[in-house]
Short mmCIF file of C-alpha atoms and ligand atoms in Angstrom, two decimals:
data_model
loop_
_atom_site.label_atom_id
_atom_site.label_comp_id
_atom_site.label_asym_id
_atom_site.label_seq_id
_atom_site.Cartn_x
_atom_site.Cartn_y
_atom_site.Cartn_z
CA MET A 1 115.91 -34.36 106.03
CA LYS A 2 114.21 -30.96 106.02
CA LYS A 3 111.85 -30.22 108.91
CA ASN A 4 109.26 -27.46 108.61
CA LYS A 5 107.44 -25.80 111.46
CA ILE A 6 103.70 -26.28 111.78
CA SER A 7 101.47 -23.38 112.80
CA LEU A 8 98.47 -23.55 115.14
CA LYS A 9 96.23 -22.92 112.13
CA GLU A 10 97.67 -26.00 110.40
CA ILE A 11 97.28 -28.06 113.58
CA VAL A 12 93.59 -27.13 113.86
CA SER A 13 93.02 -27.87 110.20
CA HIS A 14 94.84 -31.25 110.37
CA ALA A 15 92.78 -32.19 113.43
CA LYS A 16 89.60 -31.61 111.44
CA GLN A 17 90.74 -33.06 108.12
CA TYR A 18 91.90 -36.33 109.71
CA GLY A 19 89.05 -36.88 112.17
CA PHE A 20 90.67 -35.86 115.47
CA VAL A 21 88.77 -32.75 116.56
CA PHE A 22 85.71 -31.09 115.02
CA PRO A 23 84.12 -27.79 116.01
CA SER A 24 80.88 -28.67 117.80
CA SER A 25 77.56 -28.04 115.99
CA GLU A 26 79.45 -26.97 112.90
CA ILE A 27 76.53 -27.27 110.48
CA TYR A 28 74.88 -24.55 112.60
CA ASP A 29 78.08 -22.46 112.42
CA GLY A 30 79.51 -23.90 115.64
CA ILE A 31 79.69 -22.59 119.20
CA ASN A 32 82.71 -20.87 120.57
CA ALA A 33 85.03 -23.00 122.76
CA ILE A 34 83.13 -26.27 122.44
CA TYR A 35 84.59 -29.13 120.40
CA ASP A 36 83.82 -32.73 119.47
CA TYR A 37 86.35 -35.55 119.13
CA GLY A 38 86.35 -37.47 115.86
CA GLN A 39 87.00 -41.11 114.94
CA TYR A 40 90.75 -40.96 115.65
CA GLY A 41 90.63 -38.23 118.30
CA ILE A 42 88.50 -40.40 120.57
CA TYR A 43 91.10 -43.20 120.46
CA LEU A 44 93.92 -40.82 121.27
CA LYS A 45 91.88 -39.31 124.10
CA ASN A 46 90.95 -42.72 125.50
CA ASN A 47 94.58 -43.88 125.35
CA ILE A 48 95.74 -40.83 127.33
CA LYS A 49 92.97 -41.53 129.85
CA GLU A 50 93.93 -45.18 130.13
CA TYR A 51 97.58 -44.32 130.67
CA TRP A 52 96.72 -41.78 133.39
CA TRP A 53 94.26 -44.16 135.04
CA LYS A 54 96.70 -47.06 135.09
CA SER A 55 99.53 -44.85 136.31
CA MET A 56 97.35 -43.76 139.23
CA ILE A 57 95.27 -46.81 140.14
CA GLN A 58 97.10 -49.84 138.81
CA ILE A 59 100.62 -49.08 139.95
CA ASN A 60 99.84 -47.39 143.27
CA LYS A 61 98.29 -49.71 145.80
CA ASN A 62 97.10 -46.75 147.91
CA ILE A 63 95.10 -45.01 145.17
CA ILE A 64 91.58 -46.03 144.23
CA GLY A 65 89.20 -44.76 141.55
CA LEU A 66 85.70 -43.32 141.60
CA GLU A 67 83.14 -41.94 139.22
CA THR A 68 80.84 -39.37 140.78
CA SER A 69 77.91 -37.45 139.35
CA ILE A 70 78.06 -34.15 137.50
CA LEU A 71 75.02 -32.79 139.34
CA MET A 72 75.43 -32.56 143.09
CA HIS A 73 73.67 -31.07 146.07
CA PRO A 74 73.73 -27.26 145.72
CA LYS A 75 75.12 -26.87 149.25
CA ILE A 76 78.35 -28.52 148.08
CA TRP A 77 79.21 -25.45 146.01
CA LYS A 78 78.57 -23.16 148.95
CA ALA A 79 80.77 -25.28 151.21
CA SER A 80 83.54 -25.46 148.61
CA GLY A 81 83.55 -21.69 148.20
CA HIS A 82 82.70 -21.85 144.50
CA VAL A 83 79.44 -19.90 144.81
CA TYR A 84 81.21 -16.88 146.27
CA LYS A 85 84.78 -17.21 145.10
CA PHE A 86 84.98 -19.10 141.81
CA LYS A 87 85.11 -15.92 139.83
CA GLU A 88 87.29 -14.35 137.24
CA ILE A 89 88.02 -10.66 137.33
CA PHE A 90 87.99 -8.89 133.99
CA LEU A 91 89.25 -5.57 132.77
CA SER A 92 88.08 -3.80 129.68
CA ASN A 93 89.62 -0.82 127.99
CA GLU A 94 88.46 2.27 126.21
CA ASP A 95 90.09 1.51 122.86
CA THR A 96 88.85 -1.93 121.95
CA LYS A 97 86.03 -2.50 124.50
CA LYS A 98 87.39 -6.05 124.74
CA SER A 99 87.70 -7.83 128.08
CA TYR A 100 90.87 -9.39 129.44
CA ARG A 101 91.43 -11.58 132.50
CA LEU A 102 93.10 -9.56 135.23
CA ASP A 103 95.36 -12.40 136.44
CA LEU A 104 96.66 -13.12 132.93
CA LEU A 105 97.25 -9.43 132.16
CA ILE A 106 99.29 -9.05 135.33
CA GLU A 107 101.20 -12.30 134.78
CA ASN A 108 102.19 -11.18 131.25
CA TYR A 109 103.10 -7.71 132.43
CA PHE A 110 105.55 -9.07 135.01
CA LYS A 111 106.94 -11.64 132.61
CA LYS A 112 107.76 -9.02 129.97
CA ASN A 113 109.09 -6.43 132.39
CA ASN A 114 112.77 -6.99 133.19
CA TYR A 115 112.63 -4.45 136.01
CA PHE A 116 110.58 -6.88 138.13
CA LYS A 117 113.05 -9.71 137.62
CA LYS A 118 115.41 -7.70 139.85
CA ASN A 119 112.70 -6.24 142.10
CA LYS A 120 110.86 -9.36 143.13
CA ASP A 121 109.66 -7.87 146.42
CA LEU A 122 107.95 -4.99 144.65
CA LYS A 123 106.22 -7.51 142.37
CA LYS A 124 105.06 -9.53 145.39
CA ASN A 125 103.78 -6.40 147.11
CA ILE A 126 101.76 -5.35 144.07
CA ILE A 127 100.19 -8.83 143.83
CA LYS A 128 99.44 -8.79 147.56
CA TYR A 129 97.88 -5.33 147.28
CA ILE A 130 95.64 -6.40 144.39
CA ASP A 131 94.61 -9.59 146.23
CA LYS A 132 93.74 -7.59 149.31
CA LYS A 133 91.67 -5.06 147.37
CA LEU A 134 89.85 -7.90 145.64
CA LYS A 135 88.99 -9.51 148.97
CA ILE A 136 87.46 -6.32 150.32
CA ASN A 137 85.87 -5.53 146.97
CA GLU A 138 87.69 -2.24 146.34
CA LYS A 139 87.72 -2.61 142.60
CA GLU A 140 88.28 1.05 141.79
CA LYS A 141 91.59 0.93 143.67
CA ILE A 142 92.67 -1.97 141.43
CA LEU A 143 91.76 0.02 138.32
CA LYS A 144 93.88 2.85 139.61
CA ILE A 145 96.99 0.75 140.17
CA ILE A 146 96.55 -1.07 136.84
CA ASN A 147 96.45 2.27 135.03
CA LYS A 148 99.50 3.40 137.01
CA MET A 149 101.38 0.27 135.93
CA LYS A 150 100.67 1.23 132.30
CA ILE A 151 99.64 -2.27 131.26
CA LEU A 152 99.44 -2.30 127.47
CA ASN A 153 96.44 -3.32 125.43
CA PRO A 154 97.26 -6.95 124.39
CA LYS A 155 95.50 -6.46 121.05
CA ASN A 156 97.60 -3.62 119.61
CA LYS A 157 100.37 -3.48 122.26
CA GLU A 158 99.59 0.21 122.77
CA ARG A 159 98.97 2.21 125.91
CA THR A 160 95.37 2.16 126.95
CA LYS A 161 93.09 3.45 129.64
CA TRP A 162 91.53 0.59 131.56
CA THR A 163 88.03 1.78 132.29
CA LYS A 164 85.97 -1.05 133.67
CA ILE A 165 86.57 -3.87 136.13
CA TYR A 166 83.98 -6.55 136.78
CA GLU A 167 83.68 -10.12 138.00
CA TYR A 168 81.93 -13.17 136.73
CA ASN A 169 81.13 -16.54 138.37
CA LEU A 170 82.31 -19.36 136.12
CA MET A 171 79.68 -21.95 137.11
CA PHE A 172 76.76 -22.83 134.84
CA LYS A 173 73.53 -22.53 136.79
CA ILE A 174 70.66 -24.80 135.72
CA PRO A 175 67.09 -25.50 136.77
CA LEU A 176 66.79 -29.17 137.73
CA LYS A 177 63.09 -29.60 136.98
CA GLU A 178 61.07 -28.36 134.03
CA HIS A 179 59.35 -25.53 135.92
CA ASP A 180 62.05 -24.69 138.43
CA ASP A 181 63.34 -21.21 138.20
CA VAL A 182 67.08 -20.71 138.06
CA ASN A 183 67.11 -19.53 141.64
CA LYS A 184 67.06 -23.17 142.74
CA LYS A 185 70.76 -22.94 141.96
CA PHE A 186 71.85 -26.31 140.75
CA TYR A 187 75.20 -26.16 139.05
CA LEU A 188 77.09 -28.16 136.48
CA ARG A 189 80.25 -29.10 138.37
CA PRO A 190 83.28 -26.93 137.60
CA GLU A 191 85.75 -29.51 139.01
CA THR A 192 85.54 -33.24 139.75
CA ALA A 193 87.25 -32.87 143.13
CA GLN A 194 84.11 -32.19 145.19
CA GLY A 195 82.64 -35.59 144.24
CA ILE A 196 85.77 -37.12 145.77
CA PHE A 197 85.64 -35.07 148.97
CA THR A 198 81.96 -35.79 149.57
CA ASN A 199 82.64 -39.54 149.17
CA PHE A 200 85.65 -39.54 151.48
CA LEU A 201 83.70 -41.21 154.31
CA ASN A 202 82.10 -43.75 151.96
CA VAL A 203 85.51 -44.82 150.69
CA LEU A 204 86.96 -44.98 154.18
CA ASN A 205 84.03 -47.04 155.49
CA SER A 206 83.83 -49.42 152.54
CA SER A 207 87.53 -50.23 152.22
CA LYS A 208 90.54 -50.99 154.35
CA ILE A 209 92.45 -48.06 152.98
CA GLN A 210 94.34 -45.83 155.40
CA ILE A 211 95.99 -42.44 155.26
CA PRO A 212 98.03 -41.58 153.24
CA PHE A 213 95.84 -42.58 150.29
CA GLY A 214 94.44 -41.12 147.11
CA ILE A 215 91.17 -41.10 145.20
CA ALA A 216 91.29 -40.53 141.46
CA GLN A 217 88.56 -39.59 139.04
CA ILE A 218 88.14 -38.65 135.39
CA GLY A 219 85.12 -36.67 134.33
CA LYS A 220 83.47 -33.84 132.48
CA VAL A 221 83.39 -30.38 133.99
CA PHE A 222 81.89 -27.11 132.84
CA ARG A 223 83.05 -23.53 133.14
CA LYS A 224 81.63 -20.31 131.69
CA GLU A 225 84.94 -19.20 130.27
CA ILE A 226 84.42 -15.88 128.59
CA ILE A 227 87.76 -15.62 127.01
CA ALA A 228 87.82 -18.85 125.11
CA ARG A 229 90.52 -18.98 122.47
CA GLN A 230 93.41 -21.21 121.47
CA PHE A 231 91.51 -24.24 120.15
CA ILE A 232 90.88 -26.97 122.79
CA PHE A 233 93.17 -25.28 125.33
CA ARG A 234 90.34 -23.34 126.97
CA MET A 235 86.91 -24.86 126.60
CA ARG A 236 83.55 -24.45 128.29
CA GLU A 237 83.01 -28.21 128.53
CA PHE A 238 86.13 -30.27 129.15
CA GLU A 239 87.46 -33.30 130.96
CA GLN A 240 89.58 -33.31 134.09
CA MET A 241 91.72 -36.09 135.52
CA GLU A 242 92.10 -35.40 139.20
CA MET A 243 93.68 -37.24 142.10
CA GLN A 244 93.12 -36.10 145.66
CA PHE A 245 95.71 -37.45 148.11
CA PHE A 246 94.67 -37.46 151.79
CA ILE A 247 97.49 -36.96 154.28
CA HIS A 248 98.37 -36.02 157.83
CA PRO A 249 98.69 -32.17 158.01
CA LYS A 250 102.30 -32.42 159.17
CA GLN A 251 103.26 -34.10 155.90
CA GLU A 252 101.98 -31.35 153.60
CA ASP A 253 105.36 -30.24 152.20
CA LYS A 254 106.67 -33.77 151.72
CA TRP A 255 103.68 -34.95 149.68
CA LEU A 256 103.36 -31.74 147.69
CA GLU A 257 106.97 -32.11 146.52
CA TYR A 258 106.43 -35.84 145.92
CA TRP A 259 103.42 -35.32 143.66
CA LYS A 260 104.97 -32.38 141.83
CA LYS A 261 107.94 -34.59 140.85
CA LYS A 262 105.80 -37.63 140.12
CA ARG A 263 103.46 -35.76 137.81
CA LEU A 264 106.32 -34.10 135.97
CA ARG A 265 107.86 -37.53 135.42
CA TRP A 266 104.54 -38.77 134.02
CA HIS A 267 104.46 -35.92 131.49
CA LEU A 268 108.10 -36.47 130.54
CA SER A 269 107.38 -40.14 129.88
CA LEU A 270 105.25 -39.09 126.87
CA GLY A 271 108.51 -38.17 125.13
CA LEU A 272 107.60 -34.65 124.05
CA GLY A 273 110.95 -33.30 125.30
CA GLU A 274 112.16 -31.92 128.61
CA LYS A 275 112.41 -28.39 127.21
CA LYS A 276 108.68 -28.28 126.64
CA TYR A 277 107.91 -28.27 130.37
CA ARG A 278 108.52 -25.91 133.24
CA VAL A 279 107.25 -25.72 136.79
CA TYR A 280 105.90 -22.45 138.07
CA GLU A 281 105.11 -21.73 141.69
CA HIS A 282 101.93 -19.71 142.14
CA GLU A 283 102.04 -16.28 143.64
CA GLN A 284 98.29 -15.78 143.41
CA LEU A 285 96.49 -18.69 145.03
CA ALA A 286 93.04 -20.14 144.44
CA HIS A 287 90.63 -19.66 147.35
CA TYR A 288 91.25 -23.21 148.64
CA ALA A 289 95.03 -23.43 148.20
CA ASN A 290 97.96 -23.02 150.57
CA LYS A 291 100.76 -23.64 148.11
CA ALA A 292 100.46 -24.43 144.42
CA TYR A 293 102.52 -25.35 141.39
CA ASP A 294 101.62 -25.30 137.74
CA ILE A 295 103.28 -27.70 135.36
CA GLN A 296 103.37 -25.58 132.23
CA PHE A 297 103.75 -26.76 128.64
CA LYS A 298 105.13 -24.94 125.63
CA TYR A 299 102.11 -24.84 123.33
CA PRO A 300 102.33 -23.20 119.89
CA PHE A 301 101.13 -20.01 121.64
CA GLY A 302 103.70 -20.15 124.48
CA PHE A 303 104.10 -21.68 127.94
CA LYS A 304 100.69 -22.25 129.55
CA GLU A 305 99.25 -24.26 132.44
CA LEU A 306 98.93 -27.96 131.74
CA GLU A 307 98.46 -29.34 135.25
CA GLY A 308 98.01 -27.94 138.73
CA VAL A 309 99.53 -29.56 141.82
CA HIS A 310 98.01 -27.91 144.87
CA SER A 311 97.92 -28.22 148.61
CA ARG A 312 94.23 -27.71 149.38
CA THR A 313 94.93 -28.05 153.14
CA ASN A 314 91.80 -29.17 155.01
CA PHE A 315 89.79 -26.33 153.48
CA ASP A 316 87.28 -28.53 151.64
CA LEU A 317 86.73 -31.26 154.23
CA LYS A 318 86.48 -28.70 157.03
CA ASN A 319 83.78 -26.81 155.17
CA HIS A 320 81.91 -29.99 154.26
CA GLU A 321 81.91 -30.85 157.97
CA LYS A 322 80.46 -27.46 158.72
CA TYR A 323 77.79 -27.46 156.02
CA SER A 324 76.77 -31.15 156.23
CA LYS A 325 77.11 -31.37 160.02
CA LYS A 326 78.83 -34.77 159.61
CA LYS A 327 82.22 -35.49 161.13
CA ILE A 328 84.79 -36.01 158.39
CA ARG A 329 87.82 -37.12 160.38
CA VAL A 330 90.33 -39.88 160.84
CA PHE A 331 91.88 -41.12 164.04
CA ASP A 332 95.55 -40.51 164.72
CA LYS A 333 96.68 -43.55 166.73
CA GLU A 334 99.93 -41.91 167.83
CA ASN A 335 98.39 -38.80 169.31
CA LYS A 336 95.08 -40.44 170.17
CA LYS A 337 93.25 -37.61 168.48
CA SER A 338 91.07 -37.35 165.44
CA TYR A 339 91.87 -34.82 162.73
CA ILE A 340 90.68 -33.57 159.36
CA PRO A 341 93.17 -34.74 156.72
CA TYR A 342 95.01 -32.35 154.43
CA ILE A 343 94.74 -32.87 150.70
CA ILE A 344 97.32 -32.68 147.95
CA GLU A 345 95.61 -32.41 144.59
CA THR A 346 96.91 -33.18 141.13
CA SER A 347 94.54 -31.80 138.52
CA VAL A 348 95.08 -31.99 134.80
CA GLY A 349 92.92 -31.21 131.79
CA LEU A 350 92.68 -34.23 129.50
CA ASP A 351 92.08 -31.95 126.53
CA ARG A 352 95.20 -29.95 127.39
CA ILE A 353 97.31 -33.14 127.32
CA PHE A 354 95.67 -34.03 124.02
CA LEU A 355 96.66 -30.64 122.61
CA ALA A 356 100.20 -30.92 124.02
CA VAL A 357 100.67 -34.33 122.40
CA PHE A 358 98.94 -33.50 119.14
CA SER A 359 100.56 -30.11 118.58
CA SER A 360 104.11 -31.13 119.38
CA CYS A 361 104.03 -34.49 117.57
CA LEU A 362 102.63 -33.19 114.31
CA LYS A 363 105.62 -32.73 112.00
CA LYS A 364 106.25 -31.78 108.42
CA GLU A 365 109.26 -33.63 106.95
CA THR A 366 110.83 -33.62 103.55
CA ILE A 367 112.81 -36.64 102.41
CA LYS A 368 112.53 -36.39 98.65
CA LYS A 369 108.77 -35.80 99.11
CA GLU A 370 107.02 -33.88 101.88
CA ARG A 371 105.03 -35.88 104.41
CA ILE A 372 102.92 -34.86 107.42
CA ILE A 373 103.47 -37.24 110.26
CA LEU A 374 101.98 -37.54 113.73
CA LYS A 375 104.94 -38.87 115.71
CA ILE A 376 103.06 -39.82 118.87
CA HIS A 377 104.18 -42.53 121.27
CA PRO A 378 102.94 -45.84 119.75
CA ALA A 379 101.04 -46.63 122.96
CA LEU A 380 98.90 -43.51 122.39
CA ALA A 381 98.41 -44.01 118.65
CA PRO A 382 94.74 -44.33 117.63
CA ILE A 383 95.42 -47.22 115.21
CA LYS A 384 98.16 -49.65 116.19
CA ALA A 385 98.71 -51.22 112.79
CA ALA A 386 97.34 -50.92 109.26
CA ILE A 387 97.01 -54.10 107.20
CA PHE A 388 97.48 -53.68 103.44
CA PRO A 389 97.48 -56.01 100.45
CA LEU A 390 100.23 -54.62 98.18
CA ILE A 391 97.77 -54.28 95.29
CA ARG A 392 94.10 -55.13 94.76
CA ASP A 393 94.74 -58.75 93.90
CA LYS A 394 92.11 -61.27 95.08
CA ARG A 395 94.62 -63.63 96.73
CA LEU A 396 96.50 -60.83 98.51
CA MET A 397 93.25 -59.23 99.65
CA ALA A 398 91.97 -62.50 101.08
CA TYR A 399 95.26 -63.11 102.86
CA ALA A 400 95.35 -59.57 104.33
CA LYS A 401 91.70 -59.75 105.46
CA ASP A 402 92.42 -63.03 107.19
CA ILE A 403 95.34 -61.50 109.13
CA TYR A 404 93.15 -58.52 110.05
CA LYS A 405 90.38 -60.85 111.27
CA LYS A 406 92.73 -62.89 113.44
CA LEU A 407 94.44 -59.90 115.07
CA LYS A 408 91.56 -57.45 115.47
CA ILE A 409 90.59 -58.82 118.89
CA TYR A 410 94.02 -57.85 120.25
CA PHE A 411 94.60 -54.43 118.71
CA ILE A 412 92.82 -51.52 117.06
CA LEU A 413 93.68 -52.15 113.41
CA THR A 414 92.62 -50.88 110.05
CA TYR A 415 92.43 -52.68 106.71
CA GLU A 416 92.86 -50.69 103.50
CA GLU A 417 93.13 -51.69 99.86
CA LYS A 418 92.31 -48.48 97.94
CA ASP A 419 94.99 -46.20 96.38
CA SER A 420 98.66 -46.86 95.85
CA ILE A 421 100.69 -48.29 98.73
CA GLY A 422 102.59 -44.96 98.99
CA LYS A 423 99.35 -43.01 99.44
CA ARG A 424 98.15 -45.50 102.07
CA TYR A 425 101.44 -45.11 104.00
CA ARG A 426 101.05 -41.29 103.92
CA ARG A 427 97.49 -41.46 105.27
CA GLN A 428 98.61 -43.66 108.17
CA ASP A 429 101.58 -41.34 108.88
CA ALA A 430 99.15 -38.44 109.16
CA ILE A 431 97.09 -40.19 111.85
CA GLY A 432 100.13 -41.58 113.69
CA THR A 433 99.84 -45.33 112.95
CA PRO A 434 103.20 -46.78 114.09
CA ILE A 435 103.23 -49.91 111.88
CA CYS A 436 101.98 -50.73 108.40
CA VAL A 437 101.85 -54.41 107.49
CA THR A 438 102.03 -55.26 103.78
CA ILE A 439 101.09 -58.57 102.23
CA ASP A 440 102.73 -59.18 98.83
CA PHE A 441 103.15 -62.11 96.44
CA LYS A 442 106.17 -63.40 98.33
CA THR A 443 103.94 -63.73 101.43
CA LEU A 444 101.96 -66.46 99.67
CA LYS A 445 105.14 -68.54 99.56
CA ASP A 446 107.21 -67.64 102.61
CA LYS A 447 104.39 -66.68 105.11
CA CYS A 448 106.24 -63.45 105.87
CA VAL A 449 104.89 -59.88 105.74
CA THR A 450 106.68 -56.53 105.48
CA LEU A 451 106.49 -54.21 108.50
CA ARG A 452 107.05 -50.53 107.76
CA PHE A 453 107.74 -48.35 110.80
CA ARG A 454 106.29 -44.83 110.83
CA ASP A 455 109.14 -42.69 112.16
CA LYS A 456 112.19 -43.93 110.31
CA MET A 457 110.29 -45.61 107.48
CA LEU A 458 112.45 -48.69 108.09
CA GLN A 459 111.12 -51.95 106.74
CA LYS A 460 111.59 -55.51 107.97
CA ARG A 461 110.08 -58.86 107.12
CA VAL A 462 108.59 -61.04 109.83
CA LEU A 463 106.76 -64.34 109.93
CA ILE A 464 102.97 -63.99 110.21
CA LYS A 465 103.02 -66.12 113.33
CA ASP A 466 105.25 -63.44 115.00
CA LEU A 467 103.11 -60.49 113.95
CA LYS A 468 101.05 -60.31 117.14
CA ARG A 469 104.21 -60.27 119.26
CA GLU A 470 105.81 -57.57 117.06
CA ILE A 471 102.80 -55.24 117.23
CA LYS A 472 102.48 -55.78 120.97
CA LYS A 473 106.18 -55.09 121.55
CA GLU A 474 105.97 -51.81 119.66
CA THR A 475 102.64 -50.46 120.93
CA SER A 476 102.07 -51.81 124.43
CA MET A 477 101.17 -49.34 127.15
CA ASN A 478 103.37 -51.30 129.56
CA LYS A 479 106.32 -49.66 127.85
CA LEU A 480 105.11 -46.33 129.19
CA LEU A 481 104.16 -47.66 132.62
CA LYS A 482 107.64 -49.14 133.05
CA LEU A 483 109.09 -45.63 132.78
CA LEU A 484 107.25 -44.69 135.96
CA ILE A 485 108.49 -47.39 138.30
P1 ATP B 501 93.58 -21.56 133.88
O1 ATP B 501 94.42 -20.63 134.77
O2 ATP B 501 94.26 -21.94 132.60
O3 ATP B 501 92.18 -21.05 133.70
P2 ATP B 501 92.91 -22.99 136.22
O4 ATP B 501 94.04 -22.62 137.13
O5 ATP B 501 91.60 -22.32 136.39
O6 ATP B 501 93.40 -22.91 134.70
P3 ATP B 501 92.32 -25.45 137.54
O7 ATP B 501 91.08 -24.93 138.15
O8 ATP B 501 93.50 -25.63 138.43
O9 ATP B 501 92.72 -24.56 136.29
O10 ATP B 501 91.97 -26.79 136.76
C1 ATP B 501 92.85 -27.89 136.67
C2 ATP B 501 93.22 -28.20 135.24
O11 ATP B 501 92.07 -28.25 134.40
C3 ATP B 501 94.12 -27.14 134.58
O12 ATP B 501 95.47 -27.34 134.94
C4 ATP B 501 93.87 -27.40 133.12
O13 ATP B 501 94.67 -28.47 132.64
C5 ATP B 501 92.41 -27.83 133.07
N1 ATP B 501 91.53 -26.72 132.66
C6 ATP B 501 91.12 -25.68 133.42
N2 ATP B 501 90.30 -24.89 132.72
C7 ATP B 501 90.19 -25.44 131.48
C8 ATP B 501 89.46 -25.10 130.31
N3 ATP B 501 88.66 -24.05 130.28
N4 ATP B 501 89.56 -25.91 129.22
C9 ATP B 501 90.36 -27.01 129.24
N5 ATP B 501 91.06 -27.38 130.33
C10 ATP B 501 90.98 -26.62 131.44
#
């Protein structure tokens, strides 16, 4: 079997052609970095969500779920530090006048420079120096050191003079009422976490849950990303799946390691291959973090952040105490003292998992003929089984429709009768349907149907009465959940 590589361009085009991802507002020429999910994309997205949700809430008795609002009290964003610190620093250069994110430029520079692999201390000192200058707003000094480092222009890989450095808050500011001016400073949330922190007391008071425990949430967030490229990897409106785990401060290291391993195992369970993942410990930390790991994934454009596992310490709860003037504490029975819990956060972009799954499972194979196949885990597949009459014969069609009608309450199915059976198989391969069920003339006599499995194209005949069990066995999400316990 010949396997051919698929480029990012082909991935984007397949996503559109087969109803997974569409550019938003396309009939008006689209908007940069905003996308819509199509008829199959929404199933795949929902299946990823369901798997994450179950893996957090259903199999962990000390994790509960919430859904909090997108709009929140403006003071929350002051307390969380986002108003002053949720900024990106950009550099632009003389040659192209294009802007580049400072942190990414530096990260790439160190990655490509073998000298720093041996001189790790020098690398650390440079990062520390830049961080310090950022904190005290000495931007010119940063420009100077960047020019000294001779960081190349990413566009043409040539030497350049970096001439401008500026910062940019990533939050969308909106007026809440018709005639409000923007100075009222409501924001679209840039992370779901703050809704969890501000409900910490509500959860504690309305349940019997005790530390250590977690609160999980899935929801839309918004960021004014200026450098928005690479398809759905970096969007301005996207979905996060976050879990905030509240712990005693002394257990910070233990739980950070625990969640790093646990989340990596979750990603590995999707079957995309161990080599596609790596864990990177942060040298530059977000304003709220003490220690942080990125789980990175090998996208078609290289290893990039998929999920963050951070120790947020008591930074957020402490500041919410200060700004809200409400005590946000728990009582430590051993020491007879109350304390503000520490938080270990796992934060992953749903759209980034979607892209990881979609881009690495889309394959081009040639066995006699070429076929494009989306080899995703059957539990994530948009359509679980396709029901086909072999040809457009009235008796076969009636039989197939009857099977579809009986099984559609258990699974997401499709019924198709147009085109040749070969063409119908190819279409289902391209959207990742794990099983095709064909009803032929023999079925009328022996009450058996032919199952054709997507990956190996193997066929087997089963009794109609066993069909439900067969589809369930192949596509059940429990198969995935079992890998986690
Ligand atoms: P990056 O360095 O790529 O900008 P980040 O460190 O700012 O990411 P976090 O603030 O830690 O990201 O957000 C948690 C997760 O949300 C990320 O690991 C990623 O999966 C996802 N995410 C962040 N920004 C975007 C975006 N613009 N589009 C899609 N997903 C995103």
